[in-house]
Short mmCIF file of C-alpha atoms in Angstrom, two decimals:
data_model
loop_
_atom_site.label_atom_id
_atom_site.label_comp_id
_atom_site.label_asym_id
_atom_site.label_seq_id
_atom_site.Cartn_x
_atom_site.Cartn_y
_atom_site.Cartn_z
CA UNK A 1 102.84 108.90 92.70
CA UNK A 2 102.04 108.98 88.72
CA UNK A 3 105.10 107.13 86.87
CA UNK A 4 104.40 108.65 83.43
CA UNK A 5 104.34 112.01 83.35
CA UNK A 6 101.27 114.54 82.93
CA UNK A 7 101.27 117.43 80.52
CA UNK A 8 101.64 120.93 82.14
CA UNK A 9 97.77 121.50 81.68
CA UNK A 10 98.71 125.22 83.07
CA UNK A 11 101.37 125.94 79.87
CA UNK A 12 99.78 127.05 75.96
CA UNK A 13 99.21 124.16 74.17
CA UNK A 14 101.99 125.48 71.55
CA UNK A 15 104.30 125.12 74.11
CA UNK A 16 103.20 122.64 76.94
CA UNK A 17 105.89 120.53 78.44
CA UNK A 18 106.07 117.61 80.48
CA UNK A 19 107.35 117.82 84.23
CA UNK A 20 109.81 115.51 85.19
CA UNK A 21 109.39 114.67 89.16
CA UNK A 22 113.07 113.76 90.62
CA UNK A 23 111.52 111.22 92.18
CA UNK A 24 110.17 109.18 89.19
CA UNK A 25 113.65 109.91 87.61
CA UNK A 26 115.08 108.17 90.06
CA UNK A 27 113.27 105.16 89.26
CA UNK A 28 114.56 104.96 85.67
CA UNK A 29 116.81 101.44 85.29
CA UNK A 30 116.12 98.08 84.49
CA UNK A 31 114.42 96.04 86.40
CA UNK A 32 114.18 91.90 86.79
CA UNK A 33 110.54 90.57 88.02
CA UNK A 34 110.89 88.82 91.33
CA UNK A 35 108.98 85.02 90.42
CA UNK A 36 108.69 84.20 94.21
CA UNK A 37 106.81 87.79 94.68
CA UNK A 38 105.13 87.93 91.15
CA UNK A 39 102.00 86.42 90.21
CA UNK A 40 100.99 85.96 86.31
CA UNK A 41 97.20 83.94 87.00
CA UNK A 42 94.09 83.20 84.23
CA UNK A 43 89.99 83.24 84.61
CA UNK A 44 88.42 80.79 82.28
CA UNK A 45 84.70 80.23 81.93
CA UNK A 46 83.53 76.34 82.87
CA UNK A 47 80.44 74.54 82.17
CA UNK A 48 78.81 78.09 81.67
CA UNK A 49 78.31 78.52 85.12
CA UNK A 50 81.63 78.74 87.03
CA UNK A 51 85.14 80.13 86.59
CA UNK A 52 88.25 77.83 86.65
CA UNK A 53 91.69 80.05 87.83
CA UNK A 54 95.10 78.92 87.65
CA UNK A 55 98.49 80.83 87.34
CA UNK A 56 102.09 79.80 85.47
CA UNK A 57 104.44 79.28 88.22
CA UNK A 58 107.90 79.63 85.78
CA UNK A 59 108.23 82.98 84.65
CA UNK A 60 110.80 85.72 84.16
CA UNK A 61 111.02 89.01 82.39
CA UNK A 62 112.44 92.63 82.29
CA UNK A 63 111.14 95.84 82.82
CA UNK A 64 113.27 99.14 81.40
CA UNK A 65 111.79 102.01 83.16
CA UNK A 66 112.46 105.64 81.83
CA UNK A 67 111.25 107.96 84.45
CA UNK A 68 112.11 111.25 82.58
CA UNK A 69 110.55 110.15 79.24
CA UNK A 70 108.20 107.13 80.07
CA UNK A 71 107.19 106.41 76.62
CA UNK A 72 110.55 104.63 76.22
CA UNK A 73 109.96 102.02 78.94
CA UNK A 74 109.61 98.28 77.89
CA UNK A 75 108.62 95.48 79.41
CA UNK A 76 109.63 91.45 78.11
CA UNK A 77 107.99 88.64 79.63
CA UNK A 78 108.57 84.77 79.24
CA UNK A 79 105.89 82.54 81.08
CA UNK A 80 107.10 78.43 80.87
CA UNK A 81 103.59 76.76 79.48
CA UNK A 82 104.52 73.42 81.26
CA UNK A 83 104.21 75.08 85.07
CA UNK A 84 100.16 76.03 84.61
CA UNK A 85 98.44 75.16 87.75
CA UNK A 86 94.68 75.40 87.98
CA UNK A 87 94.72 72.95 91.29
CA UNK A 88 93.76 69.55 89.82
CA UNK A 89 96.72 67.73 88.24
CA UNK A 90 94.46 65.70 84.97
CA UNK A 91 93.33 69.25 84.35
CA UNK A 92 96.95 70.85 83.96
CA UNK A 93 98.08 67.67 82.40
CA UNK A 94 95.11 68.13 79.85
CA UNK A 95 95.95 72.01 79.39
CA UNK A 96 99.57 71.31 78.81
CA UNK A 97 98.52 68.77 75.63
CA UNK A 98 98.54 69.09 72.44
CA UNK A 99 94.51 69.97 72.61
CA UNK A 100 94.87 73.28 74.17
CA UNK A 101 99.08 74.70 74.71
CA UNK A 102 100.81 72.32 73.59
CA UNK A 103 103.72 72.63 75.61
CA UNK A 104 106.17 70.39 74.12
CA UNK A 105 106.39 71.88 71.02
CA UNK A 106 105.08 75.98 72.36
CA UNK A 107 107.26 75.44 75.53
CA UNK A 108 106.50 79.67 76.06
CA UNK A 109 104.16 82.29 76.35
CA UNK A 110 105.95 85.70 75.99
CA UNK A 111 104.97 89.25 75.45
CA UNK A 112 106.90 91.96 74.16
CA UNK A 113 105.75 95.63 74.45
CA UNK A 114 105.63 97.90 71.91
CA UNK A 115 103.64 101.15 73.85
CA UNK A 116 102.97 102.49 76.79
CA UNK A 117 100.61 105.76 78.14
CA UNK A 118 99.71 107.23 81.38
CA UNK A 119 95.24 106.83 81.50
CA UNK A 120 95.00 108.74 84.88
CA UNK A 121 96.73 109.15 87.80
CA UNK A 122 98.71 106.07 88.61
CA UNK A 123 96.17 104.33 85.64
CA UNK A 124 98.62 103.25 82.53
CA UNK A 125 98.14 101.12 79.50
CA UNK A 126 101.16 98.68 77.94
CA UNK A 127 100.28 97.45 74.42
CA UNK A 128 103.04 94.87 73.31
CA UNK A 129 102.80 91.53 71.55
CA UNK A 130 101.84 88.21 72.76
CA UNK A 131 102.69 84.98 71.49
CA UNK A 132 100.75 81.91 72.65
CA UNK A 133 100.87 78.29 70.90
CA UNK A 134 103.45 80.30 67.58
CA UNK A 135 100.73 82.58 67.49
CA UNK A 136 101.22 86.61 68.30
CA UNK A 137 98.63 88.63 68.52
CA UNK A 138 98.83 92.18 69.88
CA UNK A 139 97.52 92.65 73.40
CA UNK A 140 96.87 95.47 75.68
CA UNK A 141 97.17 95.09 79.83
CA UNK A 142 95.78 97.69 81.71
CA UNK A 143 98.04 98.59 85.18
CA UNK A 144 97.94 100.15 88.23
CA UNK A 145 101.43 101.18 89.27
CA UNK A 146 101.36 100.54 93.45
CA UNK A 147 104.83 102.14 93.85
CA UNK A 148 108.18 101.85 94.78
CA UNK A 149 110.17 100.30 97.96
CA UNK A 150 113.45 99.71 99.52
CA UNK A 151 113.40 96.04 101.10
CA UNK A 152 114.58 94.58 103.94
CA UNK A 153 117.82 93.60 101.90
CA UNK A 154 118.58 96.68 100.23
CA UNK A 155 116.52 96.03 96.76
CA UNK A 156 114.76 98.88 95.22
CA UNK A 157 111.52 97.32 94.07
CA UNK A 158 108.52 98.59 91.89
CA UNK A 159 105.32 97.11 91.64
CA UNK A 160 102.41 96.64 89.17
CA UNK A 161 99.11 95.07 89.18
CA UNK A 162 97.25 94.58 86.09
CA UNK A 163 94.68 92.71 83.33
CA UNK A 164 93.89 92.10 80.52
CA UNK A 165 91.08 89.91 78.28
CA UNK A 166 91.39 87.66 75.46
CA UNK A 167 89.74 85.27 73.47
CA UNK A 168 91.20 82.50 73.65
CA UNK A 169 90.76 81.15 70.01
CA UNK A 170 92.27 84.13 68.58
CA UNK A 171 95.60 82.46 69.13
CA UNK A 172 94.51 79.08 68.11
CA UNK A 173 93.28 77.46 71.60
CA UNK A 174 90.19 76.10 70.42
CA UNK A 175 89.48 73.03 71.93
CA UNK A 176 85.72 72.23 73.11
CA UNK A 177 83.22 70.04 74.31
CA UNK A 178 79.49 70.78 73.69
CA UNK A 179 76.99 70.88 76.77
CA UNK A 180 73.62 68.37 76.62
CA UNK A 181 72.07 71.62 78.18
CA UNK A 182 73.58 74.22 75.47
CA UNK A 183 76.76 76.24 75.77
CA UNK A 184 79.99 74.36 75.82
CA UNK A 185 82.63 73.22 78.35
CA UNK A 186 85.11 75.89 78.08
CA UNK A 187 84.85 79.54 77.59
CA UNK A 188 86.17 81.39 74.79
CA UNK A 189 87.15 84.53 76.99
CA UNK A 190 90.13 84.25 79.38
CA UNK A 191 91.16 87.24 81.91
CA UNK A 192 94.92 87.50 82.52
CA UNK A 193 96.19 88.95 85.49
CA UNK A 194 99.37 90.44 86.71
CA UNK A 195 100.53 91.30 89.51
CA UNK A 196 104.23 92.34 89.15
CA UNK A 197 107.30 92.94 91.76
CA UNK A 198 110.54 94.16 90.14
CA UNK A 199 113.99 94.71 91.38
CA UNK A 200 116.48 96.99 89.97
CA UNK A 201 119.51 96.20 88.90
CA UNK A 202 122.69 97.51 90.02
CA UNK A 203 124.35 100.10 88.10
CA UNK A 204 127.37 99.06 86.00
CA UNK A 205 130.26 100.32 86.71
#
């Protein structure tokens, strides 16, 4: 099931119009991310020859869906810096210093959309801005939308699963060690990944 909406391919082109499925209309709301079902995780180079993952463990955000005109949805995410975990406490403590986040002063990572269009199917693409360290860059995620559910406790939940990659310096994160061998420490490109449950809200009465 495609939440954005596909031109009517079959209509002129002077007067194509989208198709609204009642079933993606009923999705429109706003939506809270579930933390304890949400995952918001990082791929990092190391030593040149092996990747280092981790994930933020703190986050929260919003997601406005508009089924009937998806170009209005938004999505607002705030990711605490201070709850990185690659694994190995000296490495978090060393990521959460002033050499690479800085937490104490950059306590958050957020991004703030700004677009959003349908690639394919249930393909999309969310363009918003990301802030990292004071410094905000724009970024684009590409998702897969994996649909919607009722839970066991009556929440209507969507879900997303996405990524995105970055270079790391871009927003100031620059810190590096050279390599007797060549190459340094710690790569320059990072992969995010998402992977998003949402509940709606209740209507307000």
């Amino acid at each position: 099931m495609a939440l954005f909406n596909r031109r009517n391919n079959d209509a002129p082109s002077t007067t194509a119009t989208l198709a609204v499925d009642p079933a993606l209309a009923a999705l429109t709301g706003t939506y809270t991310i579930d933390p304890a079902h949400s995952s918001i995780g990082f791929t990092v180079r190391h030593a040149m020859v092996t990747n280092v993952r981790g994930s933020f463990g703190e986050h929260e955000g919003t997601l406005t869906l508009d089924g009937t005109d998806p170009s209005a949805s938004t999505a607002s995410i705030d990711v605490r810096i201070a709850s990185v975990d690659t694994g190995i406490a000296d490495r978090d403590g060393h990521l959460v210093s002033g050499d690479f986040f800085d937490a104490k002063a950059f306590p958050l990572m957020t991004f703030r959309s700004t677009a959003a269009e349908q690639l394919g199917g249930d393909a999309y693409r969310i363009t918003g801005d990301l802030t990292i360290k004071g410094v905000t860059r724009p970024l684009t995620i590409d998702l897969e939308f994996n649909g919607s559910a009722t839970d066991p406790y009556g929440n209507q939940r969507v879900g997303f699963e996405g990524s995105a990659e970055i270079l790391r310096s871009d927003w100031g994160l620059t810190y590096n060690a050279a390599l007797e061998t060549g190459g340094v420490l710690v790569g320059d490109k990072v992969k995010l990944n998402f992977d998003i449950s949402a509940i709606k809200a209740a209507p307000q009465a």
